[in-house]
Coordinates of C-alpha atoms in Angstrom, one line a residue:
Chain A
M132 CA 7.7 27.4 32.4
L133 CA 8.7 25.8 29.2
S134 CA 10.2 22.8 30.9
K135 CA 6.9 22.1 32.5
L136 CA 5.1 22.2 29.2
R137 CA 7.7 20.1 27.5
K138 CA 7.2 17.3 30.0
S139 CA 4.9 14.8 28.5
N140 CA 1.9 13.3 30.2
P141 CA 2.5 9.8 31.6
L142 CA -0.7 8.7 30.2
F143 CA 0.5 9.5 26.7
Q144 CA 3.8 7.6 27.4
I145 CA 1.7 4.5 28.3
F146 CA 0.0 4.9 25.2
L147 CA 3.1 5.0 23.1
W148 CA 4.6 1.9 24.6
G149 CA 1.3 0.1 24.7
Y150 CA 0.7 0.6 21.1
A151 CA 4.3 -0.3 20.3
I152 CA 3.4 -3.8 21.8
V153 CA 0.2 -4.0 19.7
S154 CA 2.2 -3.3 16.7
V155 CA 5.2 -5.5 17.2
Y156 CA 4.2 -8.4 19.5
P157 CA 2.1 -10.2 16.9
L158 CA 5.3 -10.4 14.8
I159 CA 7.3 -11.6 17.7
W160 CA 4.6 -14.1 18.4
M161 CA 4.9 -15.3 14.8
V162 CA 8.8 -15.6 14.9
F163 CA 8.5 -17.6 18.2
Y164 CA 5.9 -20.0 16.9
S165 CA 8.0 -20.6 13.9
L166 CA 10.4 -22.2 16.3
K167 CA 7.8 -24.1 18.3
D168 CA 5.9 -27.5 17.8
N169 CA 1.9 -27.5 17.9
N170 CA 2.0 -28.5 21.7
E171 CA 3.9 -25.6 22.8
I172 CA 2.1 -23.2 20.6
F173 CA -1.4 -24.5 21.6
V174 CA -1.0 -25.5 25.2
T175 CA 2.3 -25.2 27.1
N176 CA 3.8 -21.9 26.0
P177 CA 1.6 -19.9 23.7
F178 CA 3.2 -16.4 24.4
G179 CA 6.7 -16.8 25.4
F180 CA 10.2 -17.6 24.0
P181 CA 10.5 -21.2 22.6
T182 CA 11.6 -23.7 25.3
Q183 CA 13.6 -25.4 22.4
L184 CA 14.4 -23.9 19.1
R185 CA 13.0 -26.0 16.6
F186 CA 14.7 -25.0 13.4
E187 CA 13.3 -28.1 11.7
N188 CA 10.2 -26.1 11.1
Y189 CA 12.3 -24.0 8.7
V190 CA 13.8 -27.0 7.1
S191 CA 10.3 -28.4 6.4
A192 CA 9.0 -25.0 5.1
I193 CA 12.0 -25.0 2.5
S194 CA 12.0 -28.6 1.6
E195 CA 8.4 -29.8 1.5
F196 CA 6.9 -26.5 0.2
N197 CA 7.7 -24.2 -2.7
V198 CA 9.1 -21.6 -0.6
P199 CA 12.5 -21.3 -2.4
Q200 CA 10.8 -21.3 -5.9
Y201 CA 8.4 -18.5 -4.6
F202 CA 11.4 -16.7 -3.3
L203 CA 13.4 -16.8 -6.3
N204 CA 10.3 -15.6 -8.5
S205 CA 9.8 -12.7 -6.2
V206 CA 13.5 -11.7 -6.4
L207 CA 13.3 -12.0 -10.2
V208 CA 10.0 -10.0 -10.7
T209 CA 11.1 -7.5 -8.1
V210 CA 14.5 -6.8 -9.6
V211 CA 13.4 -6.5 -13.1
T212 CA 10.5 -4.1 -12.1
I213 CA 12.8 -2.0 -10.2
V214 CA 15.3 -1.6 -13.1
G215 CA 12.5 -1.1 -15.6
T216 CA 10.5 1.4 -13.7
I217 CA 13.5 3.5 -12.5
S218 CA 15.0 3.7 -16.1
L219 CA 11.9 4.6 -17.7
A220 CA 10.6 7.1 -15.2
V221 CA 14.0 8.9 -15.0
M222 CA 14.2 9.4 -18.8
F223 CA 10.6 10.5 -19.0
A224 CA 10.8 12.8 -16.2
Y225 CA 14.0 14.3 -17.6
S226 CA 12.4 14.9 -20.9
A227 CA 9.2 16.4 -19.4
A228 CA 11.1 18.5 -16.9
R229 CA 14.1 19.8 -18.8
L230 CA 13.8 19.2 -22.6
R231 CA 11.8 21.7 -24.8
W232 CA 8.7 20.3 -26.6
K233 CA 5.1 21.1 -26.9
G234 CA 2.7 19.5 -24.7
K235 CA 5.3 18.2 -22.2
T236 CA 3.2 19.7 -19.1
F237 CA 0.3 17.8 -20.4
A238 CA 2.1 14.6 -20.9
Q239 CA 3.4 14.8 -17.3
M240 CA -0.1 15.3 -16.0
Y241 CA -1.5 12.5 -18.1
V242 CA 1.0 9.9 -16.5
V243 CA 0.4 11.2 -13.1
I244 CA -3.4 10.5 -13.4
G245 CA -2.3 6.8 -13.0
M246 CA -1.9 7.4 -9.3
F247 CA -5.7 7.8 -9.0
V248 CA -6.3 4.3 -10.5
P249 CA -6.3 1.5 -8.0
V250 CA -5.1 -1.6 -9.7
Q251 CA -7.9 -3.9 -8.3
V252 CA -10.5 -1.9 -10.2
V253 CA -8.9 -2.4 -13.6
M254 CA -8.3 -6.1 -13.0
I255 CA -10.9 -7.4 -15.6
P256 CA -9.8 -5.5 -18.6
L257 CA -6.1 -5.9 -17.7
A258 CA -6.5 -9.8 -17.4
I259 CA -8.1 -9.8 -20.7
L260 CA -5.4 -7.6 -22.2
V261 CA -2.7 -9.9 -20.8
R262 CA -4.5 -13.0 -22.2
D263 CA -4.8 -11.3 -25.8
F264 CA -1.2 -10.6 -25.7
N265 CA -0.6 -14.3 -24.9
L266 CA 1.2 -13.5 -21.7
T267 CA -0.8 -15.3 -19.1
N268 CA 1.4 -17.3 -16.8
T269 CA 4.6 -15.7 -17.8
Y270 CA 6.9 -13.5 -15.8
A271 CA 6.3 -10.7 -18.2
S272 CA 2.6 -10.7 -17.2
L273 CA 3.5 -9.5 -13.8
I274 CA 6.6 -7.4 -14.7
I275 CA 5.0 -5.3 -17.3
P276 CA 2.0 -4.2 -15.2
Y277 CA 4.2 -3.8 -12.1
I278 CA 6.3 -1.3 -14.0
A279 CA 3.3 0.5 -15.6
F280 CA 1.5 1.0 -12.4
N281 CA 4.7 2.2 -10.6
L282 CA 5.4 4.7 -13.4
S283 CA 3.0 7.5 -12.3
F284 CA 4.5 7.9 -8.8
S285 CA 8.2 7.5 -9.9
T286 CA 8.0 10.0 -12.7
M287 CA 6.2 12.6 -10.4
V288 CA 9.1 12.3 -7.8
F289 CA 11.9 12.6 -10.5
F290 CA 10.1 15.4 -12.2
G291 CA 10.0 17.2 -9.0
F292 CA 13.8 16.7 -8.6
F293 CA 14.8 17.6 -12.0
R294 CA 12.9 21.0 -11.8
T295 CA 15.1 22.1 -8.9
I296 CA 18.3 21.7 -11.0
P297 CA 19.7 25.1 -12.3
N298 CA 19.7 25.5 -16.2
E299 CA 23.4 26.6 -16.1
L300 CA 24.5 23.0 -15.8
E301 CA 23.0 22.1 -19.3
E302 CA 24.2 25.2 -20.8
S303 CA 27.8 24.8 -19.8
A304 CA 27.6 21.1 -20.9
C305 CA 26.3 22.3 -24.2
L306 CA 29.1 24.9 -24.7
D307 CA 31.6 22.2 -23.7
G308 CA 30.5 20.2 -26.8
A309 CA 28.6 17.5 -25.0
N310 CA 25.5 16.0 -26.6
I311 CA 22.2 15.6 -24.8
Y312 CA 22.8 11.9 -24.0
Q313 CA 26.2 12.8 -22.4
T314 CA 24.5 15.4 -20.5
F315 CA 21.8 13.1 -19.3
F316 CA 24.0 10.1 -18.2
K317 CA 27.2 12.0 -17.1
I318 CA 25.7 15.1 -15.4
M319 CA 22.0 14.7 -14.6
L320 CA 21.9 11.0 -13.5
P321 CA 24.7 11.5 -10.8
L322 CA 22.6 14.5 -9.5
V323 CA 19.4 12.6 -9.0
K324 CA 21.1 9.6 -7.4
P325 CA 19.4 10.3 -4.0
S326 CA 16.0 10.2 -5.4
I327 CA 16.9 7.0 -7.4
A328 CA 17.9 5.5 -4.2
T329 CA 14.5 6.5 -2.5
M330 CA 12.5 5.2 -5.5
V331 CA 14.4 1.9 -5.6
I332 CA 13.2 1.4 -2.1
F333 CA 9.8 2.3 -2.8
V334 CA 9.4 0.2 -6.0
F335 CA 11.1 -2.7 -4.1
L336 CA 8.5 -2.7 -1.3
A337 CA 5.6 -2.3 -3.8
A338 CA 6.8 -5.1 -6.1
W339 CA 7.8 -7.5 -3.4
N340 CA 4.4 -7.3 -1.7
E341 CA 2.1 -7.0 -4.7
Y342 CA -0.8 -9.4 -4.5
P343 CA -3.8 -8.6 -6.7
I344 CA -2.2 -8.7 -10.1
A345 CA -0.3 -11.9 -9.1
L346 CA -3.6 -13.5 -7.9
M347 CA -5.3 -12.7 -11.1
L348 CA -2.7 -13.5 -13.7
I349 CA -0.5 -16.3 -12.3
S350 CA -1.9 -19.8 -11.6
D351 CA 1.2 -21.7 -12.7
E352 CA 2.8 -23.0 -9.3
A353 CA 6.2 -22.4 -10.9
L354 CA 5.7 -18.8 -11.3
K355 CA 4.1 -17.8 -8.1
T356 CA 5.6 -15.0 -6.0
L357 CA 5.7 -15.2 -2.1
P358 CA 2.5 -13.2 -1.5
L359 CA 0.5 -15.4 -4.0
G360 CA 2.3 -18.7 -2.9
L361 CA 1.7 -18.1 0.9
Q362 CA -2.1 -17.4 0.6
F363 CA -2.9 -21.1 0.5
F364 CA -0.7 -22.0 3.5
Q365 CA -3.5 -21.7 6.0
G366 CA -5.2 -24.6 4.3
Q367 CA -2.0 -26.7 3.8
F368 CA -0.6 -26.1 7.1
T369 CA -3.4 -26.0 9.6
T370 CA -1.8 -29.0 11.2
D371 CA 1.6 -27.5 11.2
W372 CA 1.7 -23.9 12.5
G373 CA 5.5 -24.0 13.0
A374 CA 6.3 -24.6 9.3
M375 CA 3.7 -21.9 8.4
G376 CA 5.3 -19.4 10.9
A377 CA 8.7 -20.2 9.2
A378 CA 7.5 -19.7 5.7
M379 CA 6.1 -16.3 6.6
T380 CA 9.1 -15.3 8.6
I381 CA 11.3 -16.1 5.6
A382 CA 8.9 -14.1 3.3
S383 CA 9.0 -11.1 5.5
L384 CA 12.9 -11.0 6.1
P385 CA 13.9 -9.0 3.1
T386 CA 11.5 -6.0 3.6
V387 CA 12.0 -6.0 7.3
L388 CA 15.7 -6.1 7.1
I389 CA 15.9 -3.4 4.4
Y390 CA 13.5 -1.4 6.7
I391 CA 15.6 -1.7 9.9
L392 CA 18.8 -0.9 8.1
F393 CA 17.5 2.1 6.2
S394 CA 14.5 3.1 8.3
E395 CA 14.7 6.8 7.7
Q396 CA 15.1 6.4 3.9
V397 CA 12.2 3.9 3.8
E398 CA 9.9 6.2 5.7
K399 CA 10.8 9.0 3.4
A400 CA 10.4 6.7 0.3
M401 CA 6.8 5.7 1.5
T402 CA 5.7 9.2 2.5
V403 CA 7.4 11.4 -0.3
G404 CA 4.2 11.5 -2.4
S405 CA 1.9 12.9 0.3
A406 CA 2.4 16.4 -0.8
V407 CA 0.9 15.7 -4.3
K408 CA -1.7 13.2 -4.1
G409 CA -5.0 13.9 -2.5
Chain B
M743 CA 20.6 25.9 -26.4
N744 CA 17.1 25.3 -28.0
K745 CA 18.4 22.9 -30.5
F746 CA 20.4 21.2 -27.8
L747 CA 17.3 20.8 -25.5
G748 CA 14.9 20.4 -28.4
N749 CA 16.6 17.3 -29.8
K750 CA 13.7 15.4 -31.4
T751 CA 15.3 11.9 -31.4
A752 CA 16.2 12.3 -27.6
I753 CA 12.7 13.6 -26.7
L754 CA 11.0 10.6 -28.5
L755 CA 13.6 8.2 -27.1
F756 CA 13.0 9.4 -23.5
T757 CA 9.3 10.0 -23.5
L758 CA 7.6 7.4 -25.8
P759 CA 8.4 4.2 -23.9
T760 CA 6.6 5.5 -20.6
I761 CA 3.7 7.1 -22.6
L762 CA 3.1 3.9 -24.5
L763 CA 3.5 1.5 -21.7
F764 CA 1.3 3.7 -19.3
S765 CA -1.4 4.1 -22.1
V766 CA -1.6 0.5 -22.9
I767 CA -1.5 -1.1 -19.4
V768 CA -3.2 1.7 -17.2
M769 CA -5.2 4.0 -19.3
W770 CA -6.7 1.6 -21.8
P771 CA -8.1 -0.8 -19.1
T772 CA -9.4 2.1 -17.2
L773 CA -11.4 3.3 -20.2
Q774 CA -12.4 -0.3 -21.0
V775 CA -14.2 -0.5 -17.5
F776 CA -16.6 2.0 -18.5
Y777 CA -17.0 0.8 -22.1
R778 CA -17.5 -2.9 -21.1
S779 CA -20.0 -1.9 -18.2
L780 CA -22.3 -1.2 -21.1
Y781 CA -22.1 -4.8 -22.5
D782 CA -23.4 -8.2 -21.7
W783 CA -19.8 -9.8 -21.9
N784 CA -18.3 -13.1 -20.9
G785 CA -14.7 -12.2 -21.5
L786 CA -14.4 -14.4 -24.6
T787 CA -16.6 -13.2 -27.3
E788 CA -17.3 -9.6 -28.5
G789 CA -20.3 -9.3 -26.3
T790 CA -23.7 -7.5 -27.0
F791 CA -24.3 -3.8 -26.2
I792 CA -27.0 -3.6 -23.6
G793 CA -26.9 0.1 -22.6
L794 CA -27.4 0.8 -18.9
D795 CA -29.0 -2.7 -18.1
N796 CA -26.0 -3.8 -16.0
Y797 CA -26.5 -0.6 -14.0
K798 CA -30.2 -1.2 -13.5
R799 CA -29.4 -4.8 -12.4
L800 CA -26.6 -3.5 -10.2
F801 CA -29.1 -1.1 -8.4
E802 CA -31.4 -4.0 -7.7
D803 CA -28.8 -6.5 -6.6
R804 CA -29.0 -7.0 -2.9
L805 CA -25.3 -8.0 -3.0
F806 CA -24.3 -4.6 -4.3
Y807 CA -25.9 -3.0 -1.3
T808 CA -24.2 -5.5 1.1
S809 CA -20.8 -4.7 -0.7
L810 CA -21.4 -1.0 -0.7
K811 CA -22.2 -1.0 3.0
N812 CA -19.2 -3.2 3.9
G813 CA -16.9 -0.9 2.0
I814 CA -18.2 2.2 4.0
I815 CA -17.7 0.3 7.3
F816 CA -14.3 -0.9 6.2
A817 CA -13.3 2.8 5.2
A818 CA -14.7 4.2 8.5
V819 CA -13.0 1.8 10.6
I820 CA -9.6 2.3 9.0
A821 CA -10.0 6.1 8.8
V822 CA -10.8 6.4 12.5
L823 CA -8.3 3.9 13.8
Q824 CA -5.4 4.9 11.6
I825 CA -5.9 8.7 11.7
G826 CA -6.9 8.7 15.4
I827 CA -4.2 6.5 16.7
G828 CA -1.7 8.1 14.3
T829 CA -2.5 11.6 15.5
V830 CA -2.0 10.8 19.2
L831 CA 1.2 8.9 18.6
A832 CA 2.6 11.5 16.1
L833 CA 1.9 14.3 18.4
T834 CA 3.2 12.7 21.5
I835 CA 6.4 11.5 19.8
S836 CA 7.1 14.8 18.1
N837 CA 8.1 15.9 21.6
K838 CA 11.7 15.6 21.7
M839 CA 11.7 14.7 25.4
V840 CA 10.3 11.3 24.8
R841 CA 12.6 8.6 25.1
G842 CA 13.1 5.6 22.9
R843 CA 11.7 7.5 19.9
K844 CA 13.7 5.8 17.2
F845 CA 12.5 2.4 18.6
L846 CA 8.9 3.4 18.8
R847 CA 8.9 4.8 15.4
I848 CA 10.3 1.5 14.0
S849 CA 7.8 -0.4 15.9
Y850 CA 4.8 1.4 14.4
F851 CA 6.1 1.4 11.0
I852 CA 7.3 -2.4 10.6
P853 CA 3.8 -3.8 9.6
V854 CA 3.7 -1.4 6.8
V855 CA 6.6 -3.2 5.0
L856 CA 5.1 -6.6 5.3
S857 CA 3.1 -8.2 2.5
V858 CA -0.6 -8.3 2.8
T859 CA -0.5 -12.0 2.7
V860 CA 1.7 -12.6 5.6
V861 CA -0.4 -10.0 7.6
C862 CA -3.6 -11.7 6.8
Q863 CA -2.1 -15.3 7.6
L864 CA -0.8 -13.8 10.9
W865 CA -4.1 -12.5 11.8
L866 CA -5.9 -15.7 10.8
A867 CA -3.8 -17.3 13.4
M868 CA -4.4 -14.6 15.9
Y869 CA -8.2 -14.8 15.4
N870 CA -8.3 -18.6 15.4
G871 CA -11.3 -19.6 17.7
E872 CA -9.2 -22.3 19.5
Y873 CA -5.6 -21.5 19.7
G874 CA -5.5 -17.8 18.4
L875 CA -3.4 -15.2 20.3
I876 CA -6.4 -13.1 21.1
N877 CA -8.4 -15.8 22.6
K878 CA -5.2 -17.0 24.5
V879 CA -5.0 -13.5 26.0
F880 CA -8.7 -13.5 27.0
E881 CA -7.9 -16.9 28.6
A882 CA -4.9 -15.8 30.5
L883 CA -6.7 -12.8 31.9
G884 CA -9.4 -15.3 33.1
I885 CA -12.2 -13.8 30.9
S886 CA -14.2 -16.4 29.2
Y887 CA -14.7 -14.5 26.0
R888 CA -13.6 -17.1 23.6
Q889 CA -14.9 -16.0 20.0
D890 CA -14.5 -17.2 16.4
W891 CA -14.1 -13.7 15.2
L892 CA -14.2 -14.3 11.6
S893 CA -17.1 -16.7 11.5
N894 CA -19.6 -14.4 13.1
G895 CA -21.3 -12.4 10.3
D896 CA -22.0 -9.4 12.5
T897 CA -18.3 -9.0 13.5
A898 CA -16.4 -10.3 10.5
I899 CA -16.2 -7.1 8.5
Y900 CA -14.8 -5.3 11.6
A901 CA -12.4 -8.0 12.3
V902 CA -11.1 -7.7 8.7
A903 CA -11.0 -4.1 8.8
V904 CA -8.9 -4.0 12.0
V905 CA -6.3 -6.1 10.3
N906 CA -5.9 -3.5 7.5
A907 CA -5.9 -0.7 10.2
W908 CA -3.2 -2.4 12.2
Q909 CA -1.1 -2.8 9.0
N910 CA -1.2 0.5 7.7
M911 CA -1.3 2.7 10.9
G912 CA 2.4 3.3 10.7
Y913 CA 2.1 4.7 7.4
H914 CA -0.4 7.3 8.6
F915 CA 1.7 7.9 11.7
A916 CA 4.9 8.6 9.6
L917 CA 2.8 11.0 7.5
L918 CA 1.5 12.9 10.4
L919 CA 4.8 12.8 12.3
A920 CA 6.4 14.4 9.3
A921 CA 3.9 17.2 9.2
A922 CA 4.0 17.7 12.9
N923 CA 7.8 18.1 12.8
S924 CA 7.6 20.6 9.9
I925 CA 5.7 23.2 12.0
P926 CA 7.9 25.7 13.5
E927 CA 8.1 25.3 17.5
Q928 CA 7.4 28.9 18.0
Y929 CA 3.8 28.4 17.0
L930 CA 3.0 26.0 19.8
E931 CA 5.2 27.7 22.2
A932 CA 3.4 31.0 21.7
A933 CA 0.1 29.2 22.3
K934 CA 1.4 27.7 25.5
I935 CA 2.7 31.1 26.7
D936 CA -0.8 32.4 26.2
G937 CA -1.8 29.8 28.8
A938 CA -3.3 27.0 26.7
E939 CA -2.9 23.6 28.0
K940 CA -0.7 21.2 25.8
W941 CA -3.6 19.1 24.2
K942 CA -5.6 22.4 23.6
A943 CA -2.6 24.0 22.0
H944 CA -2.2 21.0 19.6
W945 CA -5.9 21.0 18.9
K946 CA -6.0 24.7 18.1
V947 CA -2.7 25.3 16.5
T948 CA -0.8 22.0 15.4
I949 CA -3.7 20.0 14.0
P950 CA -5.2 22.8 11.8
L951 CA -1.6 23.5 10.5
M952 CA -1.5 19.8 9.4
S953 CA -4.7 20.0 7.5
E954 CA -3.1 19.3 4.0
T955 CA -1.7 16.0 5.5
Y956 CA -5.1 15.2 7.0
K957 CA -6.8 15.6 3.6
F958 CA -4.3 13.2 2.2
C959 CA -4.7 10.7 5.0
L960 CA -8.5 10.7 4.6
V961 CA -8.4 10.3 0.9
L962 CA -6.0 7.4 1.4
A963 CA -7.9 5.6 4.0
I964 CA -11.3 6.2 2.6
T965 CA -10.5 5.1 -1.0
G966 CA -8.4 2.4 0.3
G967 CA -11.5 1.1 2.4
L968 CA -13.8 1.3 -0.5
N969 CA -11.4 -0.5 -2.6
A970 CA -10.6 -3.2 0.0
F971 CA -10.0 -6.6 -1.6
A972 CA -6.9 -8.5 -0.7
N973 CA -7.9 -8.8 3.1
M974 CA -11.2 -10.5 2.3
Q975 CA -9.8 -12.6 -0.5
I976 CA -7.3 -14.1 1.8
M977 CA -8.9 -14.1 5.2
T978 CA -12.7 -14.6 4.6
G979 CA -13.3 -15.3 0.8
G980 CA -16.2 -12.8 1.3
G981 CA -17.9 -14.9 4.0
P982 CA -19.4 -16.0 6.1
G983 CA -22.0 -16.1 3.4
T984 CA -21.6 -12.7 1.8
D985 CA -21.0 -10.9 5.0
T986 CA -17.5 -9.5 4.0
Y987 CA -18.2 -8.7 0.3
T988 CA -16.9 -5.2 -0.9
L989 CA -17.4 -3.9 -4.3
T990 CA -13.9 -4.9 -5.6
Y991 CA -14.6 -8.5 -4.2
M992 CA -18.0 -8.5 -5.9
M993 CA -16.3 -7.6 -9.3
Y994 CA -13.7 -10.1 -8.8
R995 CA -16.2 -12.9 -8.1
S996 CA -18.5 -11.8 -11.1
A997 CA -15.8 -11.9 -13.5
F998 CA -13.3 -14.6 -12.5
R999 CA -15.8 -17.0 -10.9
V1000 CA -19.1 -16.6 -12.6
G1001 CA -17.8 -15.3 -15.9
E1002 CA -20.0 -12.3 -15.9
Y1003 CA -17.2 -9.9 -17.1
G1004 CA -19.4 -7.1 -18.2
Y1005 CA -21.5 -7.0 -14.9
G1006 CA -18.2 -7.1 -13.0
T1007 CA -16.9 -4.0 -14.8
T1008 CA -20.1 -2.3 -13.9
A1009 CA -19.3 -2.7 -10.2
A1010 CA -15.8 -1.5 -11.0
A1011 CA -17.1 1.6 -12.8
F1012 CA -19.4 2.5 -9.9
L1013 CA -16.4 2.1 -7.6
I1014 CA -14.2 4.5 -9.7
I1015 CA -16.9 7.2 -9.6
E1016 CA -17.6 6.7 -5.9
C1017 CA -13.9 7.2 -5.1
L1018 CA -13.6 10.3 -7.4
I1019 CA -16.6 11.8 -5.6
V1020 CA -15.1 11.1 -2.2
T1021 CA -11.7 12.6 -3.2
F1022 CA -13.2 15.6 -4.7
A1023 CA -15.6 16.1 -1.6
I1024 CA -12.7 15.6 0.9
N1025 CA -10.7 18.2 -0.9
R1026 CA -13.6 20.7 -1.1
L1027 CA -14.9 20.2 2.5
V1028 CA -11.8 19.8 4.6
A1029 CA -10.0 22.8 5.5
R1030 CA -10.8 24.8 2.3
E1031 CA -8.3 27.6 3.1
R1032 CA -4.7 26.5 2.4
I1033 CA -2.7 27.5 5.4
V1034 CA 0.7 28.9 4.6
Y1035 CA 3.4 29.2 7.3

């Protein structure tokens, strides 16, 4: 009886695999054409594996265009954003969840409101603010907003985690003569390591892929991150699809590799907030 | 203990940086959107207070209605595709008998981790009227249905929305799968023993139990659609003509291309209110009773 019910309908099976093709084949097609020349892409072999692997496309993406510079900028901005966001959020969440002060519930709610502010909507005042601070076309003009806009979600996740830790830990630390800073760094931080790992992945994806703020605040070629730098490729490369595909493949490698290596953690990181927002 | 956990220096040290940064970079600009929507302002000078004139102008602007309509189309397309496909995939794959589950999950989720620029460039190549993958597929199937998807004013907004739906479907799938997996199996089995067919059991039991997740998915898809910006900025530049304008795009053009910062923030203010209303409405209307299991 149950085994019959457990068997899944072949129609749904076809749908599962059919959609998997829709979801992944465009990417495979992209990697394929990053290794082909135009003749092969357009005429002789648009769908299949390249007949000859043309790695020279990667050489031209790297040498003739600014891909290495964009890549380095993305790494720099992303790393500083991760460190900044996580440090600020862990400290704030610890204080709001465990320390004793008036208004801490309100403070936590106040910061969480930020989850409902889409960054595109505040672009105009944000651009003016950055200009007034004389930060236009600096790394800081990306890093500071990236940190600020990631704080709401990160503090919320850490807050939830700190609330589950029993009070006895701090009590015994206090009796042992530790001060609050030692308690935070030696006892609390190790305990929240798993959520820190989750949030590092989340902030990494958000910062590496961020586009609207970069578009609005960066015009200097030397400071462009990958999502911003690659947006003009269509124009530049219309005659050279291979190199365009190569640049896009290079830009996607870090996030795709991280995802394939840590797929479950990444999915968890991306979906962890669903219980709260909405 | 009170003294230990009430250490004022520690509290200030831990709390202030976040509060300050968040207030200056997130909250202040949000308030500015509303304040500046009451000004005729070019972003350079102080501007002049003009009351609700910007709003009057907005409601008489044909571009506003085009943008509003496109936002609604965009939101509807991505909500239907992402949540519809996501539901079928999540419910099917939650059956432990399905083979290749890990591979399938990874396939669905991979586009989510790509940058919006890469996805848009890839789809520009796929939509290309001459050499694009989609037209090549039609060609290979012997169907003479060659199209330049993005230059046709009637289809462009749908073509752009599909790109967003394709990229983020995996996210909704992951949310729905997590929700489906958290439902105790006895529920579904009890329904089946009562003689319900599988899809019916899902319809009557599993999906209602996932209502909290559905609310979240709906809010995400619809507010995401109304706010759509990057897809048009990269793929169409709002065109052909103004056929793929959305409110965010309209705001961006007003401020950064035409220099009408005050008018731009009016569109933004309208958008914030629109999104709040939608979020509130979804929370009130969808599955009002919280189901506990």
